[in-house]
Amino acid sequence: QVELVESGGDLVQAGGSLRLSCAASGNILSINVMGWSRQAPGKQREVVATMDKGGRLNYLDSVKGRFTISRDNAKNAFYLQMNSLKPEDTAVYYCHAHITSQLYANNYWGQGTQVTVSS
């Protein structure tokens, strides 16, 4: 039914930038909350950034001032702009969203995209 497809991960040098994209498809009535999480090998998954449909934002402390979440409602898409990347940002990044579709409201996850930041 509803699917999230993400892209944009890459290998970059420290100090570089990337933009991750997440596109939602299916019978979508509304995207209620959208966000990005990441997981490094051997570490717990952590929420990086979220935005609700009213535009309220939350960021992980370690990415404040460097990462920005944004959305394009017409495309049912949202993004994570990552600037001043550090090696500790290396992880698999997952987009996720709480979406109302037909009679259902559920959490959905993208497939993950690898971000690797070299020194």
PDB file of N, CA and C in Angstrom, residues 1-3 25-32 76 98-106 108:
ATOM      1  N   GLN A   1       0.833  -1.191   0.000  1.00  0.00           N
ATOM      2  CA  GLN A   1       0.000   0.000   0.000  1.00  0.00           C
ATOM      3  C   GLN A   1       0.877   1.255   0.000  1.00  0.00           C
ATOM      4  N   VAL A   2       1.231   1.747   1.177  1.00  0.00           N
ATOM      5  CA  VAL A   2       2.105   2.906   1.280  1.00  0.00           C
ATOM      6  C   VAL A   2       3.551   2.441   1.310  1.00  0.00           C
ATOM      7  N   GLU A   3       4.383   3.158   0.580  1.00  0.00           N
ATOM      8  CA  GLU A   3       5.795   2.831   0.515  1.00  0.00           C
ATOM      9  C   GLU A   3       6.625   4.100   0.605  1.00  0.00           C
ATOM     10  N   SER A  25       4.618   7.028  -1.502  1.00  0.00           N
ATOM     11  CA  SER A  25       3.646   6.733  -2.540  1.00  0.00           C
ATOM     12  C   SER A  25       2.555   5.838  -1.977  1.00  0.00           C
ATOM     13  N   GLY A  26       1.422   5.817  -2.656  1.00  0.00           N
ATOM     14  CA  GLY A  26       0.293   5.018  -2.227  1.00  0.00           C
ATOM     15  C   GLY A  26      -0.935   5.870  -1.988  1.00  0.00           C
ATOM     16  N   ASN A  27      -1.892   5.294  -1.310  1.00  0.00           N
ATOM     17  CA  ASN A  27      -3.156   5.984  -1.041  1.00  0.00           C
ATOM     18  C   ASN A  27      -3.027   6.855   0.198  1.00  0.00           C
ATOM     19  N   ILE A  28      -2.353   7.971   0.038  1.00  0.00           N
ATOM     20  CA  ILE A  28      -2.004   8.827   1.160  1.00  0.00           C
ATOM     21  C   ILE A  28      -3.030   9.931   1.333  1.00  0.00           C
ATOM     22  N   LEU A  29      -3.586   9.996   2.527  1.00  0.00           N
ATOM     23  CA  LEU A  29      -4.464  11.104   2.882  1.00  0.00           C
ATOM     24  C   LEU A  29      -3.688  12.220   3.560  1.00  0.00           C
ATOM     25  N   SER A  30      -2.751  11.864   4.419  1.00  0.00           N
ATOM     26  CA  SER A  30      -1.932  12.860   5.077  1.00  0.00           C
ATOM     27  C   SER A  30      -0.683  12.213   5.652  1.00  0.00           C
ATOM     28  N   ILE A  31       0.378  12.988   5.665  1.00  0.00           N
ATOM     29  CA  ILE A  31       1.584  12.611   6.377  1.00  0.00           C
ATOM     30  C   ILE A  31       1.581  13.414   7.670  1.00  0.00           C
ATOM     31  N   ASN A  32       1.423  12.731   8.769  1.00  0.00           N
ATOM     32  CA  ASN A  32       1.207  13.398  10.046  1.00  0.00           C
ATOM     33  C   ASN A  32       2.517  13.789  10.724  1.00  0.00           C
ATOM     34  N   ASN A  76       4.531  14.672  -1.738  1.00  0.00           N
ATOM     35  CA  ASN A  76       4.585  13.707  -0.639  1.00  0.00           C
ATOM     36  C   ASN A  76       6.024  13.268  -0.383  1.00  0.00           C
ATOM     37  N   HIS A  98       4.572   8.822   9.875  1.00  0.00           N
ATOM     38  CA  HIS A  98       3.260   8.373  10.308  1.00  0.00           C
ATOM     39  C   HIS A  98       2.262   8.892   9.289  1.00  0.00           C
ATOM     40  N   ILE A  99       1.597   7.971   8.605  1.00  0.00           N
ATOM     41  CA  ILE A  99       0.792   8.312   7.440  1.00  0.00           C
ATOM     42  C   ILE A  99      -0.613   7.762   7.586  1.00  0.00           C
ATOM     43  N   THR A 100      -1.584   8.613   7.273  1.00  0.00           N
ATOM     44  CA  THR A 100      -2.970   8.177   7.191  1.00  0.00           C
ATOM     45  C   THR A 100      -3.268   7.801   5.750  1.00  0.00           C
ATOM     46  N   SER A 101      -3.744   6.578   5.557  1.00  0.00           N
ATOM     47  CA  SER A 101      -4.043   6.056   4.232  1.00  0.00           C
ATOM     48  C   SER A 101      -5.360   5.320   4.285  1.00  0.00           C
ATOM     49  N   GLN A 102      -6.325   5.778   3.539  1.00  0.00           N
ATOM     50  CA  GLN A 102      -7.674   5.213   3.567  1.00  0.00           C
ATOM     51  C   GLN A 102      -8.186   5.180   5.009  1.00  0.00           C
ATOM     52  N   LEU A 103      -8.424   3.989   5.552  1.00  0.00           N
ATOM     53  CA  LEU A 103      -8.942   3.866   6.910  1.00  0.00           C
ATOM     54  C   LEU A 103      -7.844   3.667   7.948  1.00  0.00           C
ATOM     55  N   TYR A 104      -6.589   3.697   7.517  1.00  0.00           N
ATOM     56  CA  TYR A 104      -5.512   3.316   8.394  1.00  0.00           C
ATOM     57  C   TYR A 104      -4.534   4.456   8.632  1.00  0.00           C
ATOM     58  N   ALA A 105      -3.923   4.435   9.789  1.00  0.00           N
ATOM     59  CA  ALA A 105      -2.827   5.330  10.118  1.00  0.00           C
ATOM     60  C   ALA A 105      -1.711   4.483  10.719  1.00  0.00           C
ATOM     61  N   ASN A 106      -0.574   4.467  10.071  1.00  0.00           N
ATOM     62  CA  ASN A 106       0.521   3.604  10.486  1.00  0.00           C
ATOM     63  C   ASN A 106       1.861   4.298  10.315  1.00  0.00           C
ATOM     64  N   TYR A 108       5.587   4.073   8.766  1.00  0.00           N
ATOM     65  CA  TYR A 108       6.257   3.451   7.635  1.00  0.00           C
ATOM     66  C   TYR A 108       7.721   3.843   7.644  1.00  0.00           C
TER      67      TYR A 108
END
